[in-house]
mmCIF file of C-alpha atoms and ligand atoms in Angstrom:
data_model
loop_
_atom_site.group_PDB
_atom_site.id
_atom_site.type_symbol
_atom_site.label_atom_id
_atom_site.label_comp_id
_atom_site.label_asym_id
_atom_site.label_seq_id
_atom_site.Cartn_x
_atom_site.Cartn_y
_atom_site.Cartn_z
ATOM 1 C CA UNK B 45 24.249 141.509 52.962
ATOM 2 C CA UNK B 46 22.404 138.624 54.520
ATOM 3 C CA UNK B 47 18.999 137.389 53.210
ATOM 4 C CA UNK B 48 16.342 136.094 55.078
ATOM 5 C CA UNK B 49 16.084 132.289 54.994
ATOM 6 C CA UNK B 50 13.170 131.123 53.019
ATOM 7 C CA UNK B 51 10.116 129.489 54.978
ATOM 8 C CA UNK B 52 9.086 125.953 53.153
ATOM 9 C CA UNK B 53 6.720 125.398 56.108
ATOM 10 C CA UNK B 54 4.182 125.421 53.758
ATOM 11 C CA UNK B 55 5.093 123.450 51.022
ATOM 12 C CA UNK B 56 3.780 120.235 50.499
ATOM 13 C CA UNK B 57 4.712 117.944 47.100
ATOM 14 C CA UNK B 58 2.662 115.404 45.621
ATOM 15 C CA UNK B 59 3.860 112.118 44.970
ATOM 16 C CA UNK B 60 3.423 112.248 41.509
ATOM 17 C CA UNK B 61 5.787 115.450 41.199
ATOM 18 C CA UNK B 62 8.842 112.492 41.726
ATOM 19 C CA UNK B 63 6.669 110.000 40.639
ATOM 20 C CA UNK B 64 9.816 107.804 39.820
ATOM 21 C CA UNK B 65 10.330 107.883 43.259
ATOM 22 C CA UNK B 66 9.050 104.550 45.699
ATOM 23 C CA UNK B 67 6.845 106.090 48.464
ATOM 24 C CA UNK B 68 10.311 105.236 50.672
ATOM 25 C CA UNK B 69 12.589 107.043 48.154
ATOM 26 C CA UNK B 70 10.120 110.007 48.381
ATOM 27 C CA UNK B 71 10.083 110.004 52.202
ATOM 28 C CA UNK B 72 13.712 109.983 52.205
ATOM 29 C CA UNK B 73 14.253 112.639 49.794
ATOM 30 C CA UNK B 74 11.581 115.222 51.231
ATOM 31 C CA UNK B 75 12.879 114.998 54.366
ATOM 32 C CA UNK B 76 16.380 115.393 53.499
ATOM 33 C CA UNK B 77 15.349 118.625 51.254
ATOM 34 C CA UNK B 78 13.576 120.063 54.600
ATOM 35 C CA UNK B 79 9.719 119.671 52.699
ATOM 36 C CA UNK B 80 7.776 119.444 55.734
ATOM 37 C CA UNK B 81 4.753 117.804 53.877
ATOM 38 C CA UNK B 82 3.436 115.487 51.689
ATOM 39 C CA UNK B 83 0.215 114.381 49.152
ATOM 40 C CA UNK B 84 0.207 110.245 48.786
ATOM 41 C CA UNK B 85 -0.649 109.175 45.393
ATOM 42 C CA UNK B 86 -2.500 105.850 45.270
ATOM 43 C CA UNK B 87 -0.270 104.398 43.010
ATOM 44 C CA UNK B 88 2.893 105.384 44.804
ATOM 45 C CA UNK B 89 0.884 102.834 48.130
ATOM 46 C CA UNK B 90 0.355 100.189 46.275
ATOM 47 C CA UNK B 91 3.407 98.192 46.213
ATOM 48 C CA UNK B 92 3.421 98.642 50.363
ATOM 49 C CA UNK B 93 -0.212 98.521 51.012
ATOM 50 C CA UNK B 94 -2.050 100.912 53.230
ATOM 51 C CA UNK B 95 -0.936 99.464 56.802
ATOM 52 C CA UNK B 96 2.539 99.762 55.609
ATOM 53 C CA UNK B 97 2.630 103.020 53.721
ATOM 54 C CA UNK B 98 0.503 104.453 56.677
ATOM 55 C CA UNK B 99 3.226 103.232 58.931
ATOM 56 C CA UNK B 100 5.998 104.525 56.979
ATOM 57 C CA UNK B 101 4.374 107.624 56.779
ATOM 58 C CA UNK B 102 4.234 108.342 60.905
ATOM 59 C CA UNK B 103 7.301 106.990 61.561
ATOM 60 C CA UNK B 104 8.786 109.836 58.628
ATOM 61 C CA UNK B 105 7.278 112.688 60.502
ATOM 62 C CA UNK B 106 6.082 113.936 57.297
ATOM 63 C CA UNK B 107 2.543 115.530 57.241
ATOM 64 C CA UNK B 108 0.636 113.823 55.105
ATOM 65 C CA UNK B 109 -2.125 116.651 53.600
ATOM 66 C CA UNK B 110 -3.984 114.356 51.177
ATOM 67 C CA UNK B 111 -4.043 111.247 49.126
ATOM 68 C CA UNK B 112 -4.906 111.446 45.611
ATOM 69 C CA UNK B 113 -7.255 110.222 44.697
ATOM 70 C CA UNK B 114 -10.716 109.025 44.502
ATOM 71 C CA UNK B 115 -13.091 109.404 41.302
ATOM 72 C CA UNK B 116 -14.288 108.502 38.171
ATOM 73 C CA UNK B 117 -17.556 107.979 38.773
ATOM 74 C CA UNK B 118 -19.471 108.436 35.541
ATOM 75 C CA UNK B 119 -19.867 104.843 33.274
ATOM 76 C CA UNK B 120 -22.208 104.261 30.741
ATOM 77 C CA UNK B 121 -23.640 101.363 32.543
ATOM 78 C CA UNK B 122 -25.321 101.062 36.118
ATOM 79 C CA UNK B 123 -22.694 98.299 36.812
ATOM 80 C CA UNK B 124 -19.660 99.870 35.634
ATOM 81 C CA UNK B 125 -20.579 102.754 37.978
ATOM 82 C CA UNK B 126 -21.484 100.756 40.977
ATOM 83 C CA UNK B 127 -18.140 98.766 40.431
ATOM 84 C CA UNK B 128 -16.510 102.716 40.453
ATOM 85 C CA UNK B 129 -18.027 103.641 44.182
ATOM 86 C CA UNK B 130 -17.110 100.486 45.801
ATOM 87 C CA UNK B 131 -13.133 101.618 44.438
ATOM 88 C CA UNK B 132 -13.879 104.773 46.037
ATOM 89 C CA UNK B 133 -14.916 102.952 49.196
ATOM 90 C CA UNK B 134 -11.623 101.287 49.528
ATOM 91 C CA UNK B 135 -10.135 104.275 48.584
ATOM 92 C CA UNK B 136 -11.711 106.091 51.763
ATOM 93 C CA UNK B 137 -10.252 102.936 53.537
ATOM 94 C CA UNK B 138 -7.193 103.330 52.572
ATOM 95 C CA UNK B 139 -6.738 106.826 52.939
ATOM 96 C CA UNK B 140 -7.933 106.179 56.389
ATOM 97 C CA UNK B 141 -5.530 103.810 57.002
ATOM 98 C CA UNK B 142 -2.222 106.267 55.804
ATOM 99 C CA UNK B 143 -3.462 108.804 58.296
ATOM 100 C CA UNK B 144 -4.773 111.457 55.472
ATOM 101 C CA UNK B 145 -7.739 113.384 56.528
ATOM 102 C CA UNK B 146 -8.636 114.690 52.781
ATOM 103 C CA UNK B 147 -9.881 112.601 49.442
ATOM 104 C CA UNK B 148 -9.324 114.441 46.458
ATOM 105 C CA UNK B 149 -11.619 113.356 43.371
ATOM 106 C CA UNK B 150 -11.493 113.828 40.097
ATOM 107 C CA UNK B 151 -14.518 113.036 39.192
ATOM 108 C CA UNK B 152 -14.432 111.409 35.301
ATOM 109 C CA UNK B 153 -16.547 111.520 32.533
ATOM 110 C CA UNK B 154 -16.980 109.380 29.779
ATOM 111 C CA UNK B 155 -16.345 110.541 25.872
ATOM 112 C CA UNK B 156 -19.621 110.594 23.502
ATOM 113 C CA UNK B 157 -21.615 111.026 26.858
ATOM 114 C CA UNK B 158 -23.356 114.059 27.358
ATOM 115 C CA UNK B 159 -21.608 116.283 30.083
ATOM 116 C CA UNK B 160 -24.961 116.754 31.891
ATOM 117 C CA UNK B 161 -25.687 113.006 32.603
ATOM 118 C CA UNK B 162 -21.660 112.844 33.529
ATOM 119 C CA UNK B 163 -22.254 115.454 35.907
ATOM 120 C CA UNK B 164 -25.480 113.795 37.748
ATOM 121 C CA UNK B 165 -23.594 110.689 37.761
ATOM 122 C CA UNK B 166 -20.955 112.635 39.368
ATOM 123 C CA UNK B 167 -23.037 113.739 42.534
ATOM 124 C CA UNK B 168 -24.860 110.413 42.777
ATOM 125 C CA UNK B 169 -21.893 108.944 42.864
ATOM 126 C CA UNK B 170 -20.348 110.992 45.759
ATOM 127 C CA UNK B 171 -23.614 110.944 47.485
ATOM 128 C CA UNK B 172 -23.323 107.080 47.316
ATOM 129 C CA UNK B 173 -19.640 107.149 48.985
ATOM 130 C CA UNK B 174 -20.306 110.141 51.654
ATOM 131 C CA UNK B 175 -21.455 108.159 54.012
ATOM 132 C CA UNK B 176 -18.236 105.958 54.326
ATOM 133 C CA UNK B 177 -15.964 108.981 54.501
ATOM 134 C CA UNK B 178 -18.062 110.447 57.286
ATOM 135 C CA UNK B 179 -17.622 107.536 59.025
ATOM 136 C CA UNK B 180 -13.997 107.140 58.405
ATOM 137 C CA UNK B 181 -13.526 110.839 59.384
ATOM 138 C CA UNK B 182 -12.501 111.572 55.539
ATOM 139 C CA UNK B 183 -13.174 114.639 53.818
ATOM 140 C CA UNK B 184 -13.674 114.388 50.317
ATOM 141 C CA UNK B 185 -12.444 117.384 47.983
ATOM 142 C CA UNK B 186 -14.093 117.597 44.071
ATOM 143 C CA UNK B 187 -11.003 119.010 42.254
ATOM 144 C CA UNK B 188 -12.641 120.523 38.704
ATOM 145 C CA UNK B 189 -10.159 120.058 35.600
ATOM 146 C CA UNK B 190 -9.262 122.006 32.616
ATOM 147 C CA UNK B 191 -11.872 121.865 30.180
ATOM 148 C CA UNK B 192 -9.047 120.114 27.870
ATOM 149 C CA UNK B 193 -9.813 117.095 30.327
ATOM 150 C CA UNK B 194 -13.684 117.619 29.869
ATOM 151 C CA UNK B 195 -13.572 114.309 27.683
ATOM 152 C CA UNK B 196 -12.860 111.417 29.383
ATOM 153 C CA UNK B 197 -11.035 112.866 32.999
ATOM 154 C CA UNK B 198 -13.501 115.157 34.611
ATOM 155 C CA UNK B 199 -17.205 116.735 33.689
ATOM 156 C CA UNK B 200 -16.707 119.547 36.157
ATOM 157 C CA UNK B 201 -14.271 122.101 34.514
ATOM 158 C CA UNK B 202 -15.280 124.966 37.152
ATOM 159 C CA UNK B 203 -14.958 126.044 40.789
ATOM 160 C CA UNK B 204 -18.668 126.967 40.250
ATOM 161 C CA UNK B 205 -19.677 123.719 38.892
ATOM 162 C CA UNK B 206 -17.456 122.216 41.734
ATOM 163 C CA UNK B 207 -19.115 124.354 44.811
ATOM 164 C CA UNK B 208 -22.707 123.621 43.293
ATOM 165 C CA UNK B 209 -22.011 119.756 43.775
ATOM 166 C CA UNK B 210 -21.099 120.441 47.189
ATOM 167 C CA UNK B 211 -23.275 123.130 47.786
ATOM 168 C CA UNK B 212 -25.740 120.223 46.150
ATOM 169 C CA UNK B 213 -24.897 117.633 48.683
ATOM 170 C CA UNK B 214 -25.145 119.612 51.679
ATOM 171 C CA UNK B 215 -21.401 120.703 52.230
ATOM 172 C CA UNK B 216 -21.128 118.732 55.248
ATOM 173 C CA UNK B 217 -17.645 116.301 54.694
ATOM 174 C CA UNK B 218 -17.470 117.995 51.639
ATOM 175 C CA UNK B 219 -15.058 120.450 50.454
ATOM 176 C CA UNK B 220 -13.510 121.739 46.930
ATOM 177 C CA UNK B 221 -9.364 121.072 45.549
ATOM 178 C CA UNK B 222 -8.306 124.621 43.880
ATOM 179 C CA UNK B 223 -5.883 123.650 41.159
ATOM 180 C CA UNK B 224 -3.889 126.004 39.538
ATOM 181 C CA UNK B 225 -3.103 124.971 36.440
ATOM 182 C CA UNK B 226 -7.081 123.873 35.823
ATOM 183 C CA UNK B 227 -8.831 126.980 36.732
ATOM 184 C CA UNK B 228 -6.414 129.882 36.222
ATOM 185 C CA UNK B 229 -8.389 130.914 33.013
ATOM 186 C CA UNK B 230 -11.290 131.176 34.625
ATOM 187 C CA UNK B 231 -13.147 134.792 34.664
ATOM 188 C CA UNK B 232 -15.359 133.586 37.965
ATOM 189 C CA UNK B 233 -12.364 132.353 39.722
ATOM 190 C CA UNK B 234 -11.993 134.897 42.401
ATOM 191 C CA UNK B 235 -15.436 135.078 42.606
ATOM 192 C CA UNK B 236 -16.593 131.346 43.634
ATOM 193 C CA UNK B 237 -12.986 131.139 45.858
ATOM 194 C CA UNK B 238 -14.868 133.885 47.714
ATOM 195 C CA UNK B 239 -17.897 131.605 48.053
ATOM 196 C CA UNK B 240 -16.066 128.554 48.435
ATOM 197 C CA UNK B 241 -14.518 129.954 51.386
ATOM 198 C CA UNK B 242 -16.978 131.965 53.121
ATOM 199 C CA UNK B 243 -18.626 128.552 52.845
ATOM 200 C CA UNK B 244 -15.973 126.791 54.605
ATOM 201 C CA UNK B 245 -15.387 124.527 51.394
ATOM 202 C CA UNK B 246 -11.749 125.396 50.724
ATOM 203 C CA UNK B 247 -10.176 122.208 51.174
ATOM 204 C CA UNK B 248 -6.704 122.035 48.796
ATOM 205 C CA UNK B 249 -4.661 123.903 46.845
ATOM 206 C CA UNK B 250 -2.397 122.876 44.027
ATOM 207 C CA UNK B 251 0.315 124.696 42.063
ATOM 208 C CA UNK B 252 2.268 124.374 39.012
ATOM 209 C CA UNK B 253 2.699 126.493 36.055
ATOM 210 C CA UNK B 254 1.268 126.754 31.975
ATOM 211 C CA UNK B 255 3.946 126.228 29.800
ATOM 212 C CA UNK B 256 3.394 128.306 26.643
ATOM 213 C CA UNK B 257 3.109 126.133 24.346
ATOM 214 C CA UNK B 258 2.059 123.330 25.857
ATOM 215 C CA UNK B 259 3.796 120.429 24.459
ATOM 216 C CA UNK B 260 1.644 117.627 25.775
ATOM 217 C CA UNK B 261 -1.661 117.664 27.273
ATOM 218 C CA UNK B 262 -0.761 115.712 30.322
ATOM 219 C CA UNK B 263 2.420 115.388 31.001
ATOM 220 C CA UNK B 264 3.883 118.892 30.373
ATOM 221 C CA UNK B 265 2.977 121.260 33.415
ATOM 222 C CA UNK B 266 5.917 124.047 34.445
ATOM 223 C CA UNK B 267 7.675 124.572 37.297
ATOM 224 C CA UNK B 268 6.566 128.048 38.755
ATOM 225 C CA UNK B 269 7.278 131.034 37.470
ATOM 226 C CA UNK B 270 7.773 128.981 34.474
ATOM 227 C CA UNK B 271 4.603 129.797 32.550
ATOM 228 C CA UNK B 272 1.849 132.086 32.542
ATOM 229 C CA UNK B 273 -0.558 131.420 35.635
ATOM 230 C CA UNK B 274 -0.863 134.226 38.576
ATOM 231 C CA UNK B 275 0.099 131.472 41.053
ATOM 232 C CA UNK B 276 0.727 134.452 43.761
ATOM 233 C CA UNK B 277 -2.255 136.406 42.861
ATOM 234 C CA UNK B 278 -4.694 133.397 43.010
ATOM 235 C CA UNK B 279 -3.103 132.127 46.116
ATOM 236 C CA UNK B 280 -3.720 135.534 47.718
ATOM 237 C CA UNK B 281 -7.308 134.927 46.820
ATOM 238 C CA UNK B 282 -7.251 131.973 48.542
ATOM 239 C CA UNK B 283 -5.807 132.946 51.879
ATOM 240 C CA UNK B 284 -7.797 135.894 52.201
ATOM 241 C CA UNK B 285 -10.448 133.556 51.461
ATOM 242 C CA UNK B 286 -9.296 131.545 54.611
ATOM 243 C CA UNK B 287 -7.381 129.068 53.590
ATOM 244 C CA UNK B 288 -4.806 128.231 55.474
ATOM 245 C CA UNK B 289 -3.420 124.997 54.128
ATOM 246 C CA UNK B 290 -0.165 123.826 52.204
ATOM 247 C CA UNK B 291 0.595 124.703 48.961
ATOM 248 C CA UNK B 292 1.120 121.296 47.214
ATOM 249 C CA UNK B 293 3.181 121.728 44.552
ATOM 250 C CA UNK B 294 1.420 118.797 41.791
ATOM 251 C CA UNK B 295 3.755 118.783 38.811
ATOM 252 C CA UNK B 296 2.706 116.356 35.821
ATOM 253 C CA UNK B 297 6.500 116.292 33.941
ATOM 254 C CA UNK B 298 8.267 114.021 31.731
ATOM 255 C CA UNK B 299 10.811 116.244 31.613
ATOM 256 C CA UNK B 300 11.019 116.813 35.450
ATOM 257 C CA UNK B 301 10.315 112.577 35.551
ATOM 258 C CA UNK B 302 13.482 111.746 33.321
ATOM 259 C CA UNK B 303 16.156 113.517 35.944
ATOM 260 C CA UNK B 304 17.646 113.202 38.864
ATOM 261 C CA UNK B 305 14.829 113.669 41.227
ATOM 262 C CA UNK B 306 17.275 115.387 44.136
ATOM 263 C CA UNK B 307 17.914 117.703 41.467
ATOM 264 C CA UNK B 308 14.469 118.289 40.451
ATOM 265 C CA UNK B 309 13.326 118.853 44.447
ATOM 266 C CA UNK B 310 16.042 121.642 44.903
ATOM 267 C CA UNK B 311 14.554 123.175 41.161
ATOM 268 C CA UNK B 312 11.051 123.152 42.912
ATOM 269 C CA UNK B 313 12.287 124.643 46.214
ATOM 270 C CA UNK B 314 14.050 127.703 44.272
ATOM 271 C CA UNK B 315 11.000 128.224 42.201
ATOM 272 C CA UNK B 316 8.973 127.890 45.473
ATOM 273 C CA UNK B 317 11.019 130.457 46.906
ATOM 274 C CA UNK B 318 10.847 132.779 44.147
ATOM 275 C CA UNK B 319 7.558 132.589 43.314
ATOM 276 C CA UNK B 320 5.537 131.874 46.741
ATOM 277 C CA UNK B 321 7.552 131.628 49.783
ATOM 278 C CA UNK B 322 7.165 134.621 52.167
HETATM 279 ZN ZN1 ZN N 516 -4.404 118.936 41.262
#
């Protein structure tokens, strides 16, 4: 009996997922492990610089979706947060310069500070760097976090609260990151993916998995299939929704981090295939 090969056209990993990997070592190993595509985390440029990493990047024939990512805008002084959108206006920069069309923010928040002044600082602060990414052909993408992160990572814990920003700011070079593993819980989900994309907002989507129980609020996210989140059911939702992009497989693991990465890529392509792949 002979199976159909499995399509990985449209998987896309995220630096992070072999974040012991350089940006080089990552190139390498995606390509050699057929992953067509790739999400460029900040920290995974930095040793190269943009120029570099954006050269590295063209010559690998990799696509790159997205680089991750912008953010962090809240502070609890008016100096703190202006320092925060001039980062984010190198960050356009630099995504600029590695060839990525998309910004994905998380957008902060600060403990002990009410949620609704994090949340105004939030759209005042991507107000303040729209005008650079517009310029720089850059979208930018607000990615809401689990409510766990609500704290000090990000005040906007919904796709609602996400859409209303952009919805807020006018939509226009605007767009919203669905995540998985930070919205999977919620009861409006399907709901404001409809509105996001008959909106024309859907900019990202990220997978991983819930491990049951979660050992460690960071660091601990599943391969697929793995845990507990409808990863096919809300990616349906999505496409029929109209999105039509990769699906960037974003996995925060030590345990994935502490082995051999090759092994770890050919882990995420059979739990690709089994959980997503067509
Ligand atoms: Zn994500």
């Amino acid at each position: 009996m002979r199976t159909a090969p499995v399509d990985f056209s449209n998987l896309c990993l995220h630096t992070m997922t072999t974040k012991p990997w350089s940006l080089t070592e990552a190139i390498e190993g995606y390509r050699e492990a057929g992953i067509p595509a790739v999400t460029v985390w900040r920290q995974h440029i930095e040793p190269f610089g943009p120029k570099k990493a954006g050269t590295l990047l063209r010559e690998s024939g990799l696509k790159v979706v997205s680089f991750c990512r912008g953010g962090f805008f809240p502070a609890v002084t008016e100096r703190e947060r202006s320092k925060a959108v001039d980062d984010n206006r190198r960050a356009i920069d630099e995504v600029a310069e590695i060839g990525a069309p998309l910004l994905v923010l998380v957008c902060g928040a600060v403990p002990g500070q009410p949620l609704e002044e994090s949340r105004k600082q939030v759209a005042d602060g991507i107000a303040a760097i729209l005008p650079r990414a517009e310029s720089a052909g850059v979208r930018l993408s607000i990615e809401p976090l689990h409510p766990m992160y609500a704290d000090s990572r990000s005040a906007v814990n919904t796709l609602k609260q996400a859409n209303d920003v952009v919805e807020t700011l006018g939509g226009a070079g605007l767009g919203v990151t669905v995540d998985v593993y930070h919205v999977w819980w919620d009861p409006d989900l399907e709901r404001e993916i409809r509105r996001a994309g008959a909106n024309g907002w859907l900019a990202s989507f990220h997978i991983s998995d819930w491990r049951t129980p979660t050992r460690d609020l960071l660091n601990d996210r599943a391969l697929m299939g793995e845990g507990c989140i409808p990863i096919r059911r809300i990616r349906d939702w999505v496409r029929a929704a109209g999105f039509t992009g990769h699906d960037e497989v974003e996995l925060f693991s030590d345990e994935c981090w502490s082995g051999d990465q090759t092994k770890v890529l050919e882990r995420i392509k059979r739990a690709y295939a089994t959980c997503l792949a067509e």
